[in-house]
Coordinates of C-alpha atoms in Angstrom, one line a residue:
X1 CA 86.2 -28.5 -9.6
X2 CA 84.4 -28.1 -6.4
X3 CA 81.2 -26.3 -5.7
X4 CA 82.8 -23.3 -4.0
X5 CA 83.0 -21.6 -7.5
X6 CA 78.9 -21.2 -7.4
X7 CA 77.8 -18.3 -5.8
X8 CA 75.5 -18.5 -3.2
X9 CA 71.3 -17.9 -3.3
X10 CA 71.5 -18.2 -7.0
X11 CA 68.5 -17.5 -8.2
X12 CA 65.8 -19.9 -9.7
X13 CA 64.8 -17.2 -12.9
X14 CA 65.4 -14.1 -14.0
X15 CA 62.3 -11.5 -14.3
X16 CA 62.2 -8.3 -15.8
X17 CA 61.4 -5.1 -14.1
X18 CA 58.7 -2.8 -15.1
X19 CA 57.4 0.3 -13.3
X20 CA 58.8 -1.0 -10.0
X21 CA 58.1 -4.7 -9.9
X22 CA 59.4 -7.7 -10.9
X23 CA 57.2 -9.6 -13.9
X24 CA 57.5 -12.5 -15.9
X25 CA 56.8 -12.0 -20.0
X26 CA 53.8 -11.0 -21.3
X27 CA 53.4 -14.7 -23.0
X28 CA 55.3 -16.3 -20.1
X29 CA 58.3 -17.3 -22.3
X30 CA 61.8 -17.8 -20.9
X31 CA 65.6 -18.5 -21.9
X32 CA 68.3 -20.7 -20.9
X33 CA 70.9 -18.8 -18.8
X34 CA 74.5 -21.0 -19.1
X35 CA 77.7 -21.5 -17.0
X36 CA 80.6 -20.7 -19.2
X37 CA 82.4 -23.2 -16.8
X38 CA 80.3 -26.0 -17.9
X39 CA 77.7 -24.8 -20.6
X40 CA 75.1 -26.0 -18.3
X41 CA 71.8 -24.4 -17.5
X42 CA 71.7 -22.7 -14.4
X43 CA 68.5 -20.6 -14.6
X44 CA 66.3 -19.2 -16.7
X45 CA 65.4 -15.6 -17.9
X46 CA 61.9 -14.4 -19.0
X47 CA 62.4 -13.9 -22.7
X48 CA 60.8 -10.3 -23.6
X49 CA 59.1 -9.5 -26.6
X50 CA 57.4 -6.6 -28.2
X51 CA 54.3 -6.9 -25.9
X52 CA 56.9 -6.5 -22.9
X53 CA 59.1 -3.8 -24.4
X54 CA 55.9 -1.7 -24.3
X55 CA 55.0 -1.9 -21.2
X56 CA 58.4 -0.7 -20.0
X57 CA 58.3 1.9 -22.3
X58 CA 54.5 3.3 -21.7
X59 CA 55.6 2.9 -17.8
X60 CA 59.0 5.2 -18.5
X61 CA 57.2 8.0 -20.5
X62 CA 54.9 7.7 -17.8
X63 CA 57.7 8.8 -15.2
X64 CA 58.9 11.3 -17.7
X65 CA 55.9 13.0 -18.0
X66 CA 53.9 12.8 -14.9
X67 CA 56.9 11.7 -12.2
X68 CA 59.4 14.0 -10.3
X69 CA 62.9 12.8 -11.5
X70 CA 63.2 15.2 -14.8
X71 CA 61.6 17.8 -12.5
X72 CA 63.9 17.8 -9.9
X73 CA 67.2 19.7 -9.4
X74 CA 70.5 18.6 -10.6
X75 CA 71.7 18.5 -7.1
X76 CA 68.7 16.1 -5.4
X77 CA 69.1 13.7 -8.7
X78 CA 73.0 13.8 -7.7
X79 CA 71.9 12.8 -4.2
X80 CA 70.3 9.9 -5.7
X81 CA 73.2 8.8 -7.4
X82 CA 75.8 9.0 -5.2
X83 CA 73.7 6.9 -3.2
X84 CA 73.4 4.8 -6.0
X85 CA 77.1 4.6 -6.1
X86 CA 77.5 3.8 -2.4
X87 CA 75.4 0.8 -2.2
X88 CA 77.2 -0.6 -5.4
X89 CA 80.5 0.0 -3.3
X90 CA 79.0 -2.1 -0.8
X91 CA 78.5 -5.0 -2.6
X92 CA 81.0 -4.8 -5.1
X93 CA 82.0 -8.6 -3.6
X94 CA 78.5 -10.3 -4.6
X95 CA 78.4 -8.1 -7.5
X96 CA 81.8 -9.9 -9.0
X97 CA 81.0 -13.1 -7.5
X98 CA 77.9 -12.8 -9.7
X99 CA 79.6 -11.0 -12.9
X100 CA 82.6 -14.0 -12.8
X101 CA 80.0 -16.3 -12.7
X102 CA 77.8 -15.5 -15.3
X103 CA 80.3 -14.1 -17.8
X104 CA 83.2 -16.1 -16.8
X105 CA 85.2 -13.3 -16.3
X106 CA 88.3 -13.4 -13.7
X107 CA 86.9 -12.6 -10.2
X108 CA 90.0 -10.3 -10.2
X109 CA 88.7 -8.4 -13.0
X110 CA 85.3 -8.4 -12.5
X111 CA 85.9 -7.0 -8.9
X112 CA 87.3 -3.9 -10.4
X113 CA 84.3 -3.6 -13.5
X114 CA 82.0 -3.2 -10.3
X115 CA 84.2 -0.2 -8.7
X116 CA 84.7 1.5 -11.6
X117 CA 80.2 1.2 -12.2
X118 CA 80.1 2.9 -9.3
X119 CA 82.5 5.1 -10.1
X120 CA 80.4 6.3 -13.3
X121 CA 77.8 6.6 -11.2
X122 CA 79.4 9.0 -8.8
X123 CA 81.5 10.5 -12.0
X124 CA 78.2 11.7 -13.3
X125 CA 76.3 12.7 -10.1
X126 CA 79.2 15.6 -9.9
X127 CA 79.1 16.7 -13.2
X128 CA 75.3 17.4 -13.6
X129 CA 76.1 19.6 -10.1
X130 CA 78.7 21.4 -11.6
X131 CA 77.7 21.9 -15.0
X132 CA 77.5 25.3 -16.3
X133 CA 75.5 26.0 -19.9
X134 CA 76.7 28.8 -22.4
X135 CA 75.4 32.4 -22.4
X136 CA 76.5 34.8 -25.6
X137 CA 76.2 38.6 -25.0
X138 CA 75.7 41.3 -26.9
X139 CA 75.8 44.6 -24.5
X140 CA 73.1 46.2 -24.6
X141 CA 71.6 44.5 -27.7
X142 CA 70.9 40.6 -27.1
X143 CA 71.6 37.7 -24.8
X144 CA 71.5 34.8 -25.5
X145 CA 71.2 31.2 -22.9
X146 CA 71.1 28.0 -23.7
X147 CA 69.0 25.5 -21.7
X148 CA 69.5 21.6 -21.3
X149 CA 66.4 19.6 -20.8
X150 CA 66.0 15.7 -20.7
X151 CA 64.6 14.0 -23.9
X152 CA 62.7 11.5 -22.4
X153 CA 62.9 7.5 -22.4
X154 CA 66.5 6.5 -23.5
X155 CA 66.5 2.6 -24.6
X156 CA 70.0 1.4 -23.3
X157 CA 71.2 -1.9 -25.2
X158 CA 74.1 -3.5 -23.5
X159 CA 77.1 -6.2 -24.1
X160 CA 77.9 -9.5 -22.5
X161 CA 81.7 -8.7 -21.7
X162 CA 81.6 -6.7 -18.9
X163 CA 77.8 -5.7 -18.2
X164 CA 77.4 -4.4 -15.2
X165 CA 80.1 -1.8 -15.8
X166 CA 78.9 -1.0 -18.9
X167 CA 75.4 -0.7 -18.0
X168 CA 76.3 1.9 -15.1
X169 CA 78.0 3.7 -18.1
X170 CA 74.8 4.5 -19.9
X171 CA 72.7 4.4 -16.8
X172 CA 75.1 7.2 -14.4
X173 CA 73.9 10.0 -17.6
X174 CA 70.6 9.3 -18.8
X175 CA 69.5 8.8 -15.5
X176 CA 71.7 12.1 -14.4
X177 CA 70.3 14.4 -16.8
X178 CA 66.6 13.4 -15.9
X179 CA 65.8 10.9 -18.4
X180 CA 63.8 7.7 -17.3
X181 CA 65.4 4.1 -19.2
X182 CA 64.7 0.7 -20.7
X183 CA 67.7 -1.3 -20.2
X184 CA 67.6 -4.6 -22.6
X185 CA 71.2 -6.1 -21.5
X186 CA 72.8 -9.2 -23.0
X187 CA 70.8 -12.1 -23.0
X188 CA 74.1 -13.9 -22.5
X189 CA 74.8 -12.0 -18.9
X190 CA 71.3 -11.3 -17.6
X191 CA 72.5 -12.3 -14.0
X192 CA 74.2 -9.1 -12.2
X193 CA 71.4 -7.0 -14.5
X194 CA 68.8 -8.0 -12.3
X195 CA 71.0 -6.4 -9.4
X196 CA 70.0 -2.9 -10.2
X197 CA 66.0 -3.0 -9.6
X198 CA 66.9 -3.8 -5.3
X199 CA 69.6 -0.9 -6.0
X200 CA 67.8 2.0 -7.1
X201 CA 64.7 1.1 -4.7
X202 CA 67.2 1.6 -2.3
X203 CA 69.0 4.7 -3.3
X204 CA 65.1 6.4 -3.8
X205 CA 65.2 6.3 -7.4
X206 CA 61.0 7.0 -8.3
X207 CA 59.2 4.1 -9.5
X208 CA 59.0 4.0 -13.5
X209 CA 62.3 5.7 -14.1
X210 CA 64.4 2.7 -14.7
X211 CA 62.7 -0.5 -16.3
X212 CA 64.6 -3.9 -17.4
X213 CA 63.1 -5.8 -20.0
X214 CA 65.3 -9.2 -20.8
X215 CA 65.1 -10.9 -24.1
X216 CA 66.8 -11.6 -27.5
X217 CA 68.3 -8.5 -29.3
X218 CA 66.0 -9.7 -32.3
X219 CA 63.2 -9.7 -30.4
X220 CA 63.5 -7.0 -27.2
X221 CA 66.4 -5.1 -28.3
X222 CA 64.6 -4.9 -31.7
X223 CA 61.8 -3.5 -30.1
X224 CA 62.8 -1.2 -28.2
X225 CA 64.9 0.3 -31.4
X226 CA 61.6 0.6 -33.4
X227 CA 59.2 1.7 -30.3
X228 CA 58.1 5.4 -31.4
X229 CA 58.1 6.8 -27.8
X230 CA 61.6 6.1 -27.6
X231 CA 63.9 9.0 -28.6
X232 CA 67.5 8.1 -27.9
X233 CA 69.6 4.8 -28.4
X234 CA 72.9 4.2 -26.7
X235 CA 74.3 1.1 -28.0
X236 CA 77.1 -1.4 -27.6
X237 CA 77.9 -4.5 -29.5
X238 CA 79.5 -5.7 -33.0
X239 CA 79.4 -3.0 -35.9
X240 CA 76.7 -5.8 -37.9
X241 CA 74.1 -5.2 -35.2
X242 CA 75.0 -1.1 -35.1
X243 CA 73.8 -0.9 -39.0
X244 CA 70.8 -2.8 -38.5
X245 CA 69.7 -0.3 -35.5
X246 CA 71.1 2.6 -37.5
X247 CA 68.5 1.0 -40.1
X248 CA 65.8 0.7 -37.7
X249 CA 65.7 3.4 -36.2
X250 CA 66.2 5.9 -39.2
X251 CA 62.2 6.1 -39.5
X252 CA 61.9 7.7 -36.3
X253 CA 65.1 10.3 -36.7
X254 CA 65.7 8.9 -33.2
X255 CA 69.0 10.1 -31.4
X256 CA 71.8 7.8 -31.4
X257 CA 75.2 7.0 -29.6
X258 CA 76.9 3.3 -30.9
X259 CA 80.2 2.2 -29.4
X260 CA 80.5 -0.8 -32.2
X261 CA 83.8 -3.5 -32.9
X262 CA 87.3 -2.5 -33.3
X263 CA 90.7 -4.3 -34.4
X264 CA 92.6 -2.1 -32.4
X265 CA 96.6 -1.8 -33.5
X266 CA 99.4 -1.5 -30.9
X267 CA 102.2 0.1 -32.5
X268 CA 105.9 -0.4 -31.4
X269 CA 108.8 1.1 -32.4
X270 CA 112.4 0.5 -31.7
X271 CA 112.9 3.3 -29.7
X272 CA 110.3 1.9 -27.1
X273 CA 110.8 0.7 -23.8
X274 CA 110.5 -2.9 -24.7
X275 CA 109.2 -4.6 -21.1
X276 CA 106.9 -2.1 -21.3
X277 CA 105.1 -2.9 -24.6
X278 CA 105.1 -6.3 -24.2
X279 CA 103.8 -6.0 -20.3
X280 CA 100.8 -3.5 -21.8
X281 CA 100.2 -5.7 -25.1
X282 CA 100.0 -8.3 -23.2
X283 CA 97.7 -6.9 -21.0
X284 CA 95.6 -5.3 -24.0
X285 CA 94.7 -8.5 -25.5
X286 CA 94.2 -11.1 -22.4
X287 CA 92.8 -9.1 -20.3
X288 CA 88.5 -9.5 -19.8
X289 CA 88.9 -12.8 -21.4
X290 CA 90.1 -11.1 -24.6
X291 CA 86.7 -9.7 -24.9
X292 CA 87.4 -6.1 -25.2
X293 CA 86.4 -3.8 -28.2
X294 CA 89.7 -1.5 -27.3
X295 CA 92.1 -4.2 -27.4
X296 CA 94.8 -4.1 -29.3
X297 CA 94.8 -7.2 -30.8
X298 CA 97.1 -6.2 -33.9
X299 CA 100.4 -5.6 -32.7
X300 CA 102.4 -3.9 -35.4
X301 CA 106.6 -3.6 -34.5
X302 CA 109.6 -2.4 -36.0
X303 CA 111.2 -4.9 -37.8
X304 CA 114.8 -4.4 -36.0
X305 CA 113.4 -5.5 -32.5
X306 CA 110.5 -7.5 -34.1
X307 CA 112.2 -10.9 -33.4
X308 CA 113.2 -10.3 -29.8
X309 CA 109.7 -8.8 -29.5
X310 CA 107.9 -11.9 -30.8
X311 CA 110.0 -14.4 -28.6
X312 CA 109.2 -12.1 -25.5
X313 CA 105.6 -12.0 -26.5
X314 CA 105.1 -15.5 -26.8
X315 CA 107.1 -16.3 -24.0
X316 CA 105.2 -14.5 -21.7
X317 CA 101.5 -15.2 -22.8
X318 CA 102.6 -19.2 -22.5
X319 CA 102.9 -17.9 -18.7
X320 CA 99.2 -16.2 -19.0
X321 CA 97.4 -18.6 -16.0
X322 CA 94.4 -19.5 -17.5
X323 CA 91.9 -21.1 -14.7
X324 CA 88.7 -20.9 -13.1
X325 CA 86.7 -17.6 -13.0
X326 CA 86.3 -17.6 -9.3
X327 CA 89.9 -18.3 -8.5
X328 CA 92.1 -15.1 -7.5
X329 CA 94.8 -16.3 -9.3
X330 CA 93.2 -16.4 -12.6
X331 CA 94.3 -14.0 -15.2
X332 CA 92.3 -15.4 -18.7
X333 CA 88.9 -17.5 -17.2
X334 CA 86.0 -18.7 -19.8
X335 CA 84.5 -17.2 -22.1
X336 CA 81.1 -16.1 -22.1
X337 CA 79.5 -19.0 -24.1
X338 CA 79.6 -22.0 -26.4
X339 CA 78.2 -20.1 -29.6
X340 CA 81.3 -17.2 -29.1
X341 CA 83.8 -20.2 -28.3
X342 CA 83.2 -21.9 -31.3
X343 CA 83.4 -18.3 -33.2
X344 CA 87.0 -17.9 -31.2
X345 CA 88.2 -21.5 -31.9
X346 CA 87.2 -20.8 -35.9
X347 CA 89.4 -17.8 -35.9
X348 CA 92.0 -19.9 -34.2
X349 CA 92.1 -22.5 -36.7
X350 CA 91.5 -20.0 -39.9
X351 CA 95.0 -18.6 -37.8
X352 CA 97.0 -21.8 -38.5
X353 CA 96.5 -21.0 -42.3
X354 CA 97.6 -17.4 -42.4
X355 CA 100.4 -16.7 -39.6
X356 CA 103.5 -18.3 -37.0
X357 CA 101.9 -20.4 -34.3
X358 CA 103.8 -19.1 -31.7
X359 CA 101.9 -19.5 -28.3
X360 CA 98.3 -21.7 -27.5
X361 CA 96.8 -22.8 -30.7
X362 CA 93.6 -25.0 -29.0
X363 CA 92.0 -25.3 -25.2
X364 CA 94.6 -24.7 -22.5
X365 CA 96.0 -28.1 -20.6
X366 CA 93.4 -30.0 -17.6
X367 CA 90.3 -27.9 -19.2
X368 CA 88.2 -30.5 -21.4
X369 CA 84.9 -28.8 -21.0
X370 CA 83.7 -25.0 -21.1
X371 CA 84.8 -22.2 -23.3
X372 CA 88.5 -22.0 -22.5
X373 CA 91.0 -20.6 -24.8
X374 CA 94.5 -21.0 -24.2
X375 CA 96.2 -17.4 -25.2
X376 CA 96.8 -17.7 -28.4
X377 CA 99.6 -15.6 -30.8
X378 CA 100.2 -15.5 -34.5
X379 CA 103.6 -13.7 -35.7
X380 CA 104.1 -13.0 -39.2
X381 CA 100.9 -11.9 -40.1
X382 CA 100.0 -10.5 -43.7
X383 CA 97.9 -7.7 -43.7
X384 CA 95.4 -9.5 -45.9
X385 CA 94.5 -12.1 -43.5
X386 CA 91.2 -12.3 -42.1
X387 CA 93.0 -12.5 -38.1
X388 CA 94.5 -9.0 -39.0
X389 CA 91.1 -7.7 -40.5
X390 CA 88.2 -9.6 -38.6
X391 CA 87.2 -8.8 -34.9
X392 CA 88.0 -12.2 -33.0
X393 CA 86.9 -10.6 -29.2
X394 CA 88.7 -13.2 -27.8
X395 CA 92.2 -13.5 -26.5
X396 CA 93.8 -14.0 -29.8
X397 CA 96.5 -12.0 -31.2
X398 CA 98.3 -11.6 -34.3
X399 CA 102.1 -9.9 -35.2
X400 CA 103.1 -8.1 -37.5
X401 CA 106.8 -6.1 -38.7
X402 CA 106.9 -3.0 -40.6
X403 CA 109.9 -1.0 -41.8
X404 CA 109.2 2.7 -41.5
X405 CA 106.7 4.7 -40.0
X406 CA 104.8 5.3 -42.8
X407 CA 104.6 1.6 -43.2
X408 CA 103.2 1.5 -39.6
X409 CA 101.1 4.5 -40.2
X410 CA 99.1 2.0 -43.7
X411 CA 99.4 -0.7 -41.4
X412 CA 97.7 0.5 -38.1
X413 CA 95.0 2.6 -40.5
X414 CA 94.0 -0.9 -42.7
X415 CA 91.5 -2.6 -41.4
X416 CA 87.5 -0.9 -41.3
X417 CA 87.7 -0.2 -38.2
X418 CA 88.8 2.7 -35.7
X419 CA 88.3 2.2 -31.9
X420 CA 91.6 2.6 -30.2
X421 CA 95.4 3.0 -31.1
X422 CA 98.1 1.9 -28.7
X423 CA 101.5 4.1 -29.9
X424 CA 104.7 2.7 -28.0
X425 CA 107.7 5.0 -29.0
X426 CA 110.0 7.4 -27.0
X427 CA 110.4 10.3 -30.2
X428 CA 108.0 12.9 -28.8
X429 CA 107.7 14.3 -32.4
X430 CA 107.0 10.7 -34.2
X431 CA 104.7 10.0 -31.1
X432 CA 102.2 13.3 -31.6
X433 CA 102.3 13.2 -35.3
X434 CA 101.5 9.4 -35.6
X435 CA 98.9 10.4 -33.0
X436 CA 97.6 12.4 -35.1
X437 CA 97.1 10.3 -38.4
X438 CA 96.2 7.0 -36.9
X439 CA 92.5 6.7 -38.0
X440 CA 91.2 5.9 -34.6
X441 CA 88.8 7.6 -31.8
X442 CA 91.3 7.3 -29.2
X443 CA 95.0 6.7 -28.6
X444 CA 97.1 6.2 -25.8
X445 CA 100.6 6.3 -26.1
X446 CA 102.9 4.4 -23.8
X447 CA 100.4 3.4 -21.9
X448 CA 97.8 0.3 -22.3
X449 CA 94.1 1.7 -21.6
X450 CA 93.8 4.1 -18.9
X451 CA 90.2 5.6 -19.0
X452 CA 89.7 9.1 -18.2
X453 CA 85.5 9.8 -16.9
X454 CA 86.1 13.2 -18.7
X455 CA 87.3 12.5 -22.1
X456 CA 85.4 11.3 -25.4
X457 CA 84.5 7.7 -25.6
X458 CA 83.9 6.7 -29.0
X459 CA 85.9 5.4 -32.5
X460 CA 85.7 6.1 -36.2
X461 CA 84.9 4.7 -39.4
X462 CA 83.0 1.1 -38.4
X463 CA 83.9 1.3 -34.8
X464 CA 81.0 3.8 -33.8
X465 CA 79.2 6.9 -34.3
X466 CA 79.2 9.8 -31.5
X467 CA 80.9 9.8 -28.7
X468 CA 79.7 9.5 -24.7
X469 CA 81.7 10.4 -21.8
X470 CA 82.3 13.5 -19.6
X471 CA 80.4 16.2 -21.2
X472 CA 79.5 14.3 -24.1
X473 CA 77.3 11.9 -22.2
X474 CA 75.8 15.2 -21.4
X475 CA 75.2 16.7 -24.7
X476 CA 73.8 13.3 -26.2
X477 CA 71.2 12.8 -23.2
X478 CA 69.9 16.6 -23.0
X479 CA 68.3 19.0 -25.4
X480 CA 69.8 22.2 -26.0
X481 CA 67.6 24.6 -26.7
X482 CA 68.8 28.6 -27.5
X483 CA 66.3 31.4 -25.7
X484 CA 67.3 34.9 -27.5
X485 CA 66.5 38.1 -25.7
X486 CA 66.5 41.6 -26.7
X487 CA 68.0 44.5 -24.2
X488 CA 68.0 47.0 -26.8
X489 CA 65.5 48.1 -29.3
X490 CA 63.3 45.6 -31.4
X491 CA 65.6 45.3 -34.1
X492 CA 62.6 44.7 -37.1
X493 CA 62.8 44.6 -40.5
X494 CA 59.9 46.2 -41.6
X495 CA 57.7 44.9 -44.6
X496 CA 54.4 46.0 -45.8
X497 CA 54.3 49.7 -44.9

């Protein structure tokens, strides 16, 4: 391992970002940032606390209230954005340098998360443009409008698997619709976070509207969730943490959208085009380290092709190149730290007990330190185990036959959760219906995940509540508020003549 896998002008600590400047915590505490490469420190994070999340927050409701961005039109804070989107464009190099790095995600990989956070941003910057709200008419009697208006300081809590991108995802609407934000990302990933404070100074973004506040989720994130000035919470992480907010923040009747865990089936049939499932379920589970809430990291198949399926499968994920985060080549890097690796290697081990070892098992070949899994599959998996019902997040993946759709159908809706469905079949009939019954938020069939800006984002049952995306980031970021107007007569009930 040579030094060319370390970015450049690291930096020496991590500060957060309130009402346009750069501070350290209120009680000067800090955190160890770690390599997943080596689990070594490589720099420190100011640790927020309470005192710190109410600074940002008092700073934010101060931009709301007082500061032009929720005053200006849709089409200057589109302006904004798109600028936004270009100068992440610009960088997206340094940007995955700095992701890979820090996450241990494939430079590959993390090269596309930054396109697609500018894409969001860019996504978003149209739609508030070309937005139109409803009007209701009664001729000559009533009409009625509806106007949207920003709520005021969303908090934003974010994940550690692919951060940047995911933090553009909340950021592009709430800072579209004219909200002003407290971001509290990962304390795993703080590194490309403190990337967006030099980009939205640049883009002209008015000081106060976006604030970064670093920290644990128990202490800053916890905060933030139980601050009274703060109306909405967009959310991402494990369902445990999602009813502990949903707990929190019940007190305050506080908006809020949670994308949470999912266990995600991918169904195949017989009548699939077999080199195309196992290509796109190989995909689903390895890619982004594993460390995906949409994977589909149950594969359910017909028990007539199950056996050449399984053989394929494990076949081809022996050929998965695990390696270095930095290194092009790379398809699985690290993952994102010790405390998840030893979570991942449990799972692995709990694995050997309740399926088929068929491919990995332990750390891949020439890796003895850092947080690398080999891929690892498990065939023959009851529906009872703990690897078919628990969220592993890691690439980990466990196979199981069924012998009729309705099988498939119990199958794919038993486990708690419902993020994703993955349907492989070529019966147009079987592929709508089972669409249609699969207890999940969104399905994609014959395809692996291919995002659309415009559709719902969201899952079902312990996988989430609301949805965001296209004009649902909209309606969870704005008001709507009905104005009624007469044309005709006043049309009065009249009491107490």
């Amino acid at each position: 391992m040579t030094d060319s896998r370390i970015p450049a002008d690291l930096p020496d600590h991590i500060q957060h970002y309130i009402d346009g400047a750069f501070v350290d915590s209120v009680d000067g505490d800090t955190f160890d940032v770690l390599d997943p490469v080596t689990n070594k420190t490589y720099t420190t994070a100011a640790a927020g606390k309470k005192a710190d999340i109410e600074l940002a927050v008092a700073a934010a409701k101060r931009a709301f209230e007082e500061g032009p961005w929720p005053r200006m039109l849709p089409r200057e804070r589109s302006r904004v954005l798109h600028r936004i989107a270009d100068i992440v464009e610009s960088r997206d190099a340094r940007l995955a340098e700095l992701e890979s790095y820090d996450s241990g995600l494939p430079i590959t990989q993390a090269l596309g998360q930054a396109r697609r956070a500018a894409e969001n941003f860019r996504f978003f910057a149209d739609l508030i443009v070309a937005q139109s709200d409803d009007a209701f008419k009664v001729p000559g009697k009533q009409m009625n409008y509806v106007n949207r208006k920003p709520i005021g300081v969303a908090g934003l809590i974010t994940p550690w698997n692919t951060p940047f991108m995911l933090e553009s995802w909340k950021l592009g609407p709430a800072l579209a619709t004219g909200n002003t934000v407290v971001l509290k990302p990962a304390e795993f990933t703080p590194l490309s976070a403190s990337l967006w404070a030099g980009i939205f100074e640049e883009a002209g973004l008015p000081q106060g509207v976006f604030n970064l506040v670093n920290g644990l989720g128990e202490d800053a994130g916890d905060a933030l969730v139980k601050h009274p000035d703060v109306p909405l919470i967009s959310f991402t992480g494990e369902s445990s943490t999602g009813q502990l907010i949903f707990g929190n923040a019940a007190p305050f009747l506080k908006g809020l959208s949670m994308e949470l865990g999912g266990k995600s089936p991918a169904v195949v049939f017989a009548d699939a085009d077999l080199e195309a499932a196992v290509d796109a379920t190989i995909f689903g589970v390895f890619s982004l380290n594993g460390e995906r809430c949409t994977a589909g990291s149950r594969i359910l198949v017909e028990r007539s092709i199950y056996e050449e399926f399984v053989e394929r499968y494990a076949a081809q994920a022996k050929r998965v190149k695990v390696g270095y985060p930095h290194d092009p080549a790379t398809e699985v890097g690290a993952l994102v730290h010790p405390e998840h690796y030893d979570k991942v290697m449990s799972y692995v081990e709990i694995g050997k007990t309740e399926g088929r070892l068929v491919a990995g098992g332990g750390r891949p070949e020439g890796f003895d330190e850092g947080n690398f899994v080999a891929p690892t599959v498990f065939a023959d998996v009851s529906p009872d185990a703990r690897i078919f019902q628990e969220e592993i997040f890691g690439p980990v993946v466990a196979i199981t036959p069924f012998d009729s759709d309705e099988e498939a159908l119990s199958l794919a809706n038993n486990t708690k959760y419902g993020l994703a469905a993955y349907i492989w079949t070529n019966d147009l009939k079987r592929a709508h219906n089972f669409a249609q019954s699969v207890e999940a938020g969104m399905v994609w069939l014959n395809s692996n995940n291919v995002r659309d800006l415009r559709t719902p984002f969201g899952g079902v049952k312990a996988s989430g509540l609301g949805h965001e995306g296209g004009y649902r980031s909209i309606d969870f970021y704005t008001d709507q508020q009905s104005v009624h107007i007469t044309l005709g007569g006043a049309h009065n009930p009249t009491f107490g003549k």
